[in-house]
């Protein structure tokens, strides 16, 4: 009897173990598998089964997403200080990628990577062939490929890659006008491009050619005539899928001009091709007073993070710092019971979470910050790369790889043109209100080298050196300011304190001599000069010969 009981218990235990092996894994692995939301490219019902979203991947991630330390409150938070306009964000599993307008700075279309939406690392430049000034790109993933659509030179282009890190293709001319392309995909995997006209065109299955004529499907949201705006200016269409609806997000009101002009508008439809119903919460984001810290907020994209929270990423000018360009901001969103998104109400501001000091960002509206708050990855001196290898360094108006050579000695740049303006300077973006920048240089041949604060090829200020003299450049007027001071070698420094620029030189890099010439640069911005650009630190090599630059150093000045 005892043996019989033992045998029965053994059989029952085997049965239990066999059944346990067939029990599916549930919460432990499914907590990180996000539903396919915020998408304009769903896995289609028919056709290519590998399609994923344009702005959010449907790939299941086994790695838990990083916590988001940006407060989910009613405030606009700065995540990219400096000139980072027209942000296009891609959520790819638990990874975030973002790209911005790169204008005439080459190589262009710099892709940044983050795990937490706060700390961003420059990853790779996707555009190396010069095609003109690049505006408002759209970074998307379709199937297993990455694409960036962008306008330049009165047409639209696309570059693509199998991996986000590249290599990226040469630009493919789509041979169609308009600006601000926004990629959209219907439930069957068919691809489209929207434009600032409010219309769309069908794309080929590979996304590399236009397959039909433009159809206008959206005419925008009517701005009250009593509002102070720059223009109607429908811009930046982005398509987002949530639930049963596709959401079209656009900018209106003009990207610069009055502080109250730019705004973010939303509409929805059961089809990515319309017809579109405007949101009752329009404008979703808009500046209502020039007393605000951030002006001209616009060009937004709503998205869902890997933790399931919803955000809007967009740009804005900072009051009293227009010459820094349009900076990238982020703000929390919420969904209403009737299926619209909007910014959170003031009553919910107590839901804000804290940001650790290592993150480097705080509420930019606070007057307690003594340094322009920004992610450490952007504003510390070491991040600006004294060996010139960072993808953040750009040439203005060209990308000629035969003109420069980077080695352990520094970067050697052949001279070009007869002024800083037409020398295609080598540029990097400051990310603080006040800062110093210094560099060592050696002159070869009859070249002139220098460091300037550069807006465009007609608006710049700086300090330069030829074989023996120190020169100043004020609004393009260049002249010797200290004669017979050096012998083909010097150190130059620029100090910018809230737009007041002082300039120095040194023969040993320790003892600095201030020159008599200074500048005021607050007016170097788009509203005065056009071009949608910003002030950048530029290294110039002018004339016949070359200039070797090394030991570049950038430091923020506490305010």
XYZ file of C-alpha atoms in Angstrom:
559
model
C 0.000 0.000 0.000
C 2.801 2.343 0.896
C 4.540 1.639 -2.399
C 1.312 2.294 -4.309
C 0.869 5.694 -2.679
C 4.467 6.650 -3.432
C 4.001 5.657 -7.077
C 0.838 7.776 -7.376
C 2.615 10.787 -5.855
C 5.488 10.383 -8.309
C 3.095 10.260 -11.309
C 1.251 13.377 -10.080
C 4.528 15.304 -9.694
C 5.571 14.419 -13.249
C 2.203 15.629 -14.545
C 2.554 18.944 -12.680
C 6.080 19.555 -14.025
C 5.003 18.793 -17.590
C 2.083 21.254 -17.372
C 4.276 23.908 -15.766
C 6.597 23.847 -18.764
C 3.682 24.820 -21.045
C 2.521 27.811 -18.973
C 3.237 31.012 -21.036
C 5.513 33.721 -19.601
C 3.295 36.652 -18.655
C 4.017 39.824 -16.723
C 7.743 39.324 -16.242
C 8.487 39.756 -19.934
C 5.358 41.494 -21.185
C 5.707 44.595 -19.037
C 8.178 46.076 -21.539
C 6.280 45.124 -24.679
C 4.445 48.316 -25.577
C 1.332 48.344 -27.752
C 1.817 49.856 -31.166
C 0.839 53.468 -30.522
C 1.990 56.858 -31.777
C 2.523 55.338 -35.167
C 2.019 56.228 -38.772
C 3.194 52.825 -39.943
C 1.440 49.928 -38.318
C 2.091 46.281 -38.959
C -0.314 45.996 -41.907
C -3.248 43.631 -42.132
C -1.915 42.466 -45.482
C 1.284 42.985 -47.378
C 4.711 43.446 -45.809
C 4.450 41.904 -42.336
C 7.672 43.531 -41.169
C 6.401 47.098 -41.196
C 6.982 49.050 -38.002
C 6.130 52.556 -36.994
C 7.608 55.729 -38.362
C 7.947 57.395 -34.994
C 7.694 54.381 -32.702
C 8.890 50.826 -33.250
C 6.602 47.877 -32.538
C 9.617 45.677 -31.778
C 9.286 43.916 -28.421
C 12.143 44.827 -26.076
C 13.318 42.502 -23.300
C 15.457 45.216 -21.715
C 13.428 47.301 -19.253
C 13.075 50.935 -20.357
C 15.006 53.580 -18.479
C 13.039 55.821 -16.116
C 12.104 59.250 -17.436
C 13.232 61.932 -14.983
C 11.693 64.868 -16.837
C 8.764 66.188 -14.770
C 5.399 65.148 -16.150
C 3.894 68.541 -15.305
C 2.568 71.633 -17.058
C 6.006 73.123 -17.797
C 8.043 73.186 -20.997
C 11.409 71.630 -20.183
C 14.612 72.258 -22.102
C 16.343 69.111 -23.395
C 18.564 70.567 -26.177
C 20.077 73.977 -25.389
C 21.348 75.790 -28.449
C 20.227 75.770 -32.059
C 18.204 72.552 -32.387
C 15.078 73.466 -34.387
C 12.374 71.316 -35.994
C 12.959 68.178 -33.885
C 11.887 64.827 -35.337
C 11.911 62.022 -32.776
C 11.875 58.248 -33.298
C 10.985 55.826 -30.500
C 12.607 52.503 -31.365
C 11.873 50.039 -28.572
C 13.555 51.497 -25.491
C 15.823 53.764 -27.550
C 15.112 57.354 -28.556
C 16.629 59.028 -31.609
C 16.219 62.634 -32.686
C 17.325 64.757 -35.634
C 16.948 68.490 -36.353
C 17.238 70.975 -39.203
C 20.911 71.255 -40.128
C 20.731 74.141 -42.648
C 24.109 74.932 -44.264
C 26.123 73.160 -41.557
C 27.841 70.075 -42.987
C 28.073 67.154 -42.518
C 24.381 67.441 -41.732
C 21.444 65.640 -40.155
C 23.156 64.766 -36.886
C 21.301 61.920 -35.151
C 21.308 61.892 -31.344
C 20.576 58.915 -29.088
C 19.072 58.717 -25.608
C 17.712 56.148 -23.214
C 15.844 58.588 -20.959
C 14.920 61.637 -23.123
C 17.236 63.724 -20.954
C 20.839 62.757 -21.645
C 21.624 62.756 -25.368
C 24.730 61.518 -27.161
C 25.656 62.583 -30.713
C 25.609 59.411 -32.782
C 26.244 59.963 -36.483
C 25.787 62.482 -39.288
C 23.476 61.048 -41.950
C 24.230 63.593 -44.707
C 27.699 64.146 -46.167
C 26.939 65.283 -49.716
C 26.209 68.996 -49.931
C 22.710 69.647 -51.350
C 21.977 73.091 -49.905
C 20.275 74.311 -46.745
C 18.462 71.437 -45.002
C 15.154 72.181 -43.256
C 12.688 70.235 -41.090
C 13.602 66.560 -41.555
C 11.505 63.547 -40.585
C 13.311 60.527 -39.068
C 11.315 57.304 -39.433
C 11.646 53.534 -39.333
C 9.797 51.348 -41.829
C 10.308 47.602 -41.785
C 13.932 47.116 -40.863
C 15.251 50.314 -42.454
C 15.698 53.857 -41.227
C 14.852 56.884 -43.369
C 15.239 60.639 -43.113
C 13.095 62.771 -45.433
C 14.108 66.410 -45.776
C 13.723 69.456 -48.051
C 16.660 71.329 -49.591
C 17.385 73.275 -52.756
C 13.684 73.545 -53.765
C 13.147 69.787 -53.770
C 12.868 66.948 -51.243
C 15.355 64.177 -50.566
C 15.595 60.948 -48.609
C 18.582 59.146 -47.109
C 18.303 55.622 -45.708
C 20.278 53.013 -43.763
C 19.954 49.455 -42.478
C 21.274 50.557 -39.095
C 20.711 53.849 -37.313
C 24.489 54.199 -37.012
C 24.840 53.937 -40.786
C 26.330 53.890 -43.235
C 23.692 56.214 -44.634
C 23.018 56.442 -48.349
C 23.678 59.426 -50.566
C 20.597 61.667 -50.813
C 17.949 60.499 -53.267
C 16.104 63.330 -55.028
C 12.339 62.749 -54.817
C 11.862 65.473 -57.442
C 8.985 67.197 -55.722
C 8.718 70.639 -54.182
C 7.162 71.815 -50.886
C 8.818 71.702 -47.476
C 8.603 69.841 -44.152
C 7.893 66.274 -45.316
C 6.042 64.062 -42.833
C 5.982 60.309 -43.436
C 2.676 58.450 -43.062
C 1.641 54.815 -43.509
C -1.859 53.357 -43.709
C -3.110 50.071 -42.215
C -2.077 48.169 -45.346
C 1.494 49.433 -45.314
C 1.062 52.010 -48.094
C 3.429 54.961 -47.621
C 2.789 58.687 -48.090
C 4.516 62.017 -47.570
C 2.658 65.012 -46.176
C 3.918 68.557 -46.766
C 3.380 72.029 -45.363
C 0.820 72.577 -48.119
C -1.581 70.351 -46.201
C -1.324 67.794 -48.994
C 0.206 64.371 -49.459
C 1.763 62.299 -52.230
C 1.955 58.494 -52.434
C 5.382 56.896 -52.165
C 6.770 53.730 -53.678
C 6.969 50.674 -51.435
C 10.686 51.271 -50.883
C 10.005 54.918 -49.993
C 12.513 56.213 -52.545
C 10.252 57.759 -55.188
C 6.956 59.645 -55.533
C 4.212 57.632 -57.246
C 1.481 60.164 -57.905
C 0.219 63.716 -57.744
C -0.326 65.753 -54.619
C -3.748 65.712 -52.954
C -4.654 68.564 -50.606
C -6.526 67.191 -47.601
C -6.024 69.715 -44.770
C -6.398 73.494 -44.751
C -5.417 74.157 -41.135
C -7.042 75.696 -38.088
C -8.408 79.217 -38.362
C -6.313 81.594 -36.233
C -8.361 84.406 -34.678
C -7.617 87.638 -36.529
C -7.041 89.554 -33.298
C -4.075 87.334 -32.369
C -0.596 88.685 -33.058
C 1.171 86.303 -35.435
C 3.790 86.467 -38.177
C 1.740 84.627 -40.826
C -0.649 81.689 -41.190
C 2.274 79.503 -42.396
C 1.115 75.900 -42.082
C 4.281 73.867 -41.361
C 5.752 70.606 -40.091
C 3.010 67.978 -40.533
C 3.529 64.852 -38.385
C 1.213 61.818 -38.365
C 0.642 59.856 -35.139
C -1.575 56.781 -34.648
C -3.408 56.254 -31.352
C -6.374 53.966 -30.907
C -8.771 54.215 -33.837
C -7.495 57.603 -35.009
C -4.633 59.126 -36.898
C -3.561 62.488 -35.505
C -2.111 65.216 -37.717
C 0.047 67.710 -35.820
C 1.134 70.923 -37.558
C 2.604 74.313 -36.751
C 0.931 77.603 -37.634
C 1.539 81.300 -37.019
C 5.113 81.687 -38.312
C 8.261 80.199 -36.829
C 9.782 83.515 -35.658
C 8.391 87.071 -35.612
C 6.231 87.955 -32.575
C 6.596 85.828 -29.456
C 2.909 84.851 -29.676
C 2.929 83.754 -33.321
C 4.131 80.154 -33.521
C 1.742 77.463 -32.219
C 0.972 73.732 -32.358
C -2.294 72.520 -33.895
C -3.883 69.056 -33.891
C -6.518 67.327 -36.026
C -7.651 63.705 -36.313
C -9.156 61.253 -38.797
C -9.967 57.562 -39.095
C -7.680 57.549 -42.154
C -4.163 58.959 -42.546
C -5.486 60.642 -45.696
C -8.280 62.578 -44.001
C -10.771 64.178 -43.866
C -9.445 65.916 -40.767
C -11.365 67.203 -37.751
C -9.631 69.969 -35.789
C -9.084 69.473 -32.080
C -11.322 71.413 -29.675
C -8.150 72.017 -27.610
C -6.334 73.969 -30.346
C -3.853 75.447 -30.089
C -2.291 72.625 -28.118
C 0.730 74.791 -27.269
C 1.067 78.544 -27.790
C 2.837 81.427 -26.074
C 0.305 84.046 -24.978
C 2.625 86.694 -23.531
C 6.039 88.120 -24.327
C 6.704 87.980 -20.576
C 7.160 84.212 -20.886
C 10.661 82.708 -20.876
C 10.105 80.765 -24.095
C 8.775 82.413 -27.255
C 7.491 81.112 -30.586
C 6.796 77.567 -29.445
C 5.944 75.314 -32.338
C 6.787 72.480 -34.726
C 5.712 69.707 -32.366
C 5.534 65.930 -32.493
C 3.478 63.940 -29.961
C 4.925 60.552 -28.991
C 4.653 57.787 -26.402
C 7.783 56.864 -24.466
C 8.838 53.306 -23.673
C 7.109 53.564 -20.269
C 3.744 54.466 -21.777
C 3.806 58.210 -21.050
C 2.929 60.771 -23.720
C 4.960 63.883 -24.573
C 5.268 66.652 -27.107
C 8.725 67.571 -28.393
C 8.987 70.990 -30.093
C 11.167 74.091 -30.368
C 11.134 77.645 -29.086
C 13.201 80.816 -28.905
C 14.454 81.905 -25.507
C 13.578 85.443 -24.514
C 16.653 87.720 -24.647
C 18.667 84.933 -26.300
C 17.302 84.814 -29.836
C 20.829 84.449 -31.199
C 21.037 80.946 -29.715
C 18.442 79.837 -32.254
C 15.426 77.647 -31.631
C 16.015 75.225 -28.771
C 14.362 71.839 -28.266
C 11.739 71.596 -25.509
C 9.530 68.811 -24.203
C 6.183 68.893 -22.406
C 3.898 66.207 -20.975
C 0.589 65.345 -22.665
C -2.583 63.639 -21.489
C -5.513 62.043 -23.331
C -9.114 63.080 -22.792
C -12.012 60.653 -22.503
C -13.221 61.665 -25.963
C -9.896 60.830 -27.584
C -7.956 64.086 -27.898
C -4.524 64.891 -26.537
C -3.683 68.115 -24.758
C -1.143 69.502 -22.327
C -1.755 68.758 -18.680
C -3.894 71.071 -16.590
C -2.365 73.277 -13.911
C -4.056 71.247 -11.178
C -1.796 68.329 -12.082
C 1.489 70.126 -11.577
C 1.977 68.336 -8.253
C 2.608 65.135 -10.241
C 6.042 66.392 -11.246
C 8.879 64.003 -10.579
C 12.352 65.036 -9.506
C 15.369 65.009 -11.802
C 18.638 63.774 -10.390
C 21.550 66.208 -10.382
C 23.501 63.905 -12.669
C 20.900 64.511 -15.356
C 21.924 68.124 -15.584
C 18.546 69.649 -16.361
C 16.264 71.695 -14.131
C 13.241 73.883 -14.685
C 14.596 76.533 -17.028
C 12.134 79.101 -15.736
C 13.878 79.079 -12.350
C 15.969 82.132 -11.544
C 18.095 80.080 -9.137
C 20.100 78.445 -11.903
C 23.483 80.110 -12.251
C 24.419 78.281 -15.428
C 22.199 77.856 -18.460
C 20.573 74.545 -17.509
C 21.278 71.828 -20.011
C 22.076 68.136 -20.161
C 25.680 67.469 -19.194
C 26.230 65.729 -22.490
C 25.733 69.082 -24.215
C 27.206 71.829 -22.113
C 30.386 70.602 -20.424
C 33.673 71.610 -22.005
C 34.899 68.062 -22.504
C 31.866 67.270 -24.622
C 32.848 69.877 -27.210
C 35.821 67.785 -28.294
C 39.236 69.379 -28.292
C 40.418 66.769 -30.795
C 37.769 67.898 -33.328
C 36.482 64.350 -33.847
C 32.975 64.969 -32.505
C 30.181 64.858 -35.109
C 29.051 68.191 -33.649
C 31.761 70.043 -35.596
C 30.507 71.397 -38.964
C 31.740 73.313 -41.978
C 29.547 76.141 -43.227
C 28.306 75.933 -46.800
C 30.358 72.931 -47.933
C 31.851 69.604 -46.964
C 35.195 69.214 -48.743
C 37.121 66.324 -47.185
C 40.261 67.234 -49.167
C 40.525 70.556 -47.354
C 41.258 69.328 -43.826
C 43.171 66.638 -41.989
C 42.656 65.551 -38.364
C 45.547 63.950 -36.484
C 46.985 63.805 -32.982
C 48.403 67.269 -33.668
C 44.960 68.813 -34.217
C 43.060 69.784 -37.353
C 44.919 71.317 -40.284
C 42.637 73.359 -42.566
C 43.670 74.749 -45.943
C 43.022 78.428 -46.454
C 40.056 79.557 -48.507
C 38.653 82.925 -49.587
C 39.760 86.337 -48.427
C 37.615 86.765 -45.293
C 36.051 84.771 -42.505
C 32.736 85.053 -44.320
C 33.791 83.174 -47.443
C 36.308 80.820 -45.797
C 33.704 78.151 -44.912
C 34.615 78.213 -41.205
C 34.707 75.109 -39.018
C 31.923 75.572 -36.464
C 30.612 74.257 -33.191
C 27.521 75.371 -31.290
C 27.710 77.028 -27.864
C 25.015 75.866 -25.463
C 25.247 78.482 -22.717
C 24.307 82.141 -22.294
C 27.859 83.045 -21.291
C 31.054 81.186 -22.046
C 34.711 81.319 -23.062
C 36.326 79.535 -25.990
C 40.031 79.353 -26.694
C 42.264 77.637 -29.242
C 45.920 77.362 -30.201
C 46.927 77.886 -33.821
C 49.961 77.733 -36.085
C 50.099 79.647 -39.367
C 51.653 78.151 -42.514
C 52.297 80.077 -45.716
C 50.326 83.268 -46.234
C 47.235 82.075 -44.387
C 45.269 83.954 -41.759
C 43.669 81.993 -38.950
C 41.150 83.008 -36.355
C 38.197 82.374 -34.104
C 34.915 84.161 -34.743
C 31.345 84.212 -33.495
C 29.624 83.435 -36.776
C 25.988 83.873 -37.828
C 26.346 83.779 -41.585
C 28.848 84.814 -44.258
C 28.037 88.503 -43.789
C 27.463 88.682 -40.023
C 30.336 87.692 -37.708
C 32.799 89.100 -35.155
C 36.121 87.751 -33.979
C 39.873 87.766 -33.464
C 42.396 86.535 -36.038
C 46.108 86.277 -36.656
C 48.442 86.237 -39.628
C 52.159 85.488 -39.466
C 52.875 88.465 -37.195
C 49.807 90.556 -36.425
C 46.681 90.114 -34.338
C 43.593 91.274 -36.217
C 40.049 92.160 -35.213
C 36.948 91.638 -37.303
C 33.875 93.761 -36.553
C 30.847 93.260 -38.793
C 33.142 92.171 -41.620
C 35.563 95.094 -41.211
C 38.945 93.458 -40.591
C 42.116 95.284 -39.517
C 45.341 94.777 -37.507
C 44.769 95.661 -33.873
C 48.149 94.570 -32.405
C 51.092 94.595 -34.837
C 54.240 92.457 -34.691
C 52.892 90.537 -31.719
C 53.524 86.927 -32.776
C 55.607 84.666 -35.009
C 53.280 82.247 -36.841
C 51.985 80.870 -33.540
C 49.471 82.162 -31.020
C 46.534 81.380 -28.735
C 43.181 83.132 -29.223
C 40.263 83.452 -26.819
C 36.726 84.801 -27.035
C 34.653 85.601 -23.962
C 30.910 86.091 -24.397
C 29.071 87.458 -21.344
C 25.400 87.923 -22.198
C 26.147 89.110 -25.760
C 29.106 91.338 -24.840
C 32.153 89.810 -26.497
C 35.728 90.474 -25.398
C 38.727 89.064 -27.293
C 42.217 88.034 -26.159
C 45.471 86.624 -27.488
C 48.453 84.938 -25.810
C 51.892 83.751 -26.809
C 52.056 80.973 -24.207
C 48.409 80.055 -23.469
C 48.642 81.342 -19.897
C 49.118 85.117 -19.945
C 46.290 86.698 -21.927
C 46.281 90.154 -23.512
C 42.912 91.766 -24.125
C 42.635 93.668 -27.400
C 40.868 97.011 -27.438
C 38.053 95.806 -29.678
C 34.824 94.288 -28.352
C 31.406 93.504 -29.818
C 27.714 93.297 -28.930
C 26.024 90.378 -30.719
C 22.454 90.196 -29.416
C 21.168 91.249 -32.858
C 22.648 88.261 -34.707
C 19.428 86.320 -35.147
C 16.748 85.447 -37.669
C 14.322 88.300 -36.961
C 17.076 90.751 -37.898
C 19.100 88.832 -40.490
C 16.931 85.980 -41.783
C 18.184 82.476 -42.447
C 16.858 80.760 -39.261
C 20.460 80.379 -38.027
C 22.301 80.978 -34.736
C 25.623 82.292 -33.444
C 28.307 79.595 -33.505
C 31.983 79.472 -32.612
C 33.983 79.279 -35.831
C 37.611 78.469 -36.651
C 38.735 80.203 -39.846
C 41.540 79.419 -42.281
C 41.771 82.168 -44.901
C 43.989 82.850 -47.920
C 46.988 80.875 -49.204
C 48.511 78.313 -46.892
C 46.927 76.480 -43.976
C 46.204 76.797 -40.263
C 46.714 74.077 -37.661
C 44.261 74.311 -34.748
C 44.624 72.388 -31.489
C 43.724 72.502 -27.800
C 40.242 73.894 -28.300
C 38.517 74.491 -24.973
C 34.994 75.690 -24.193
C 33.752 76.564 -20.706
C 30.446 77.876 -19.439
C 30.526 81.038 -17.317
C 28.326 81.050 -14.216
C 25.682 83.743 -14.471
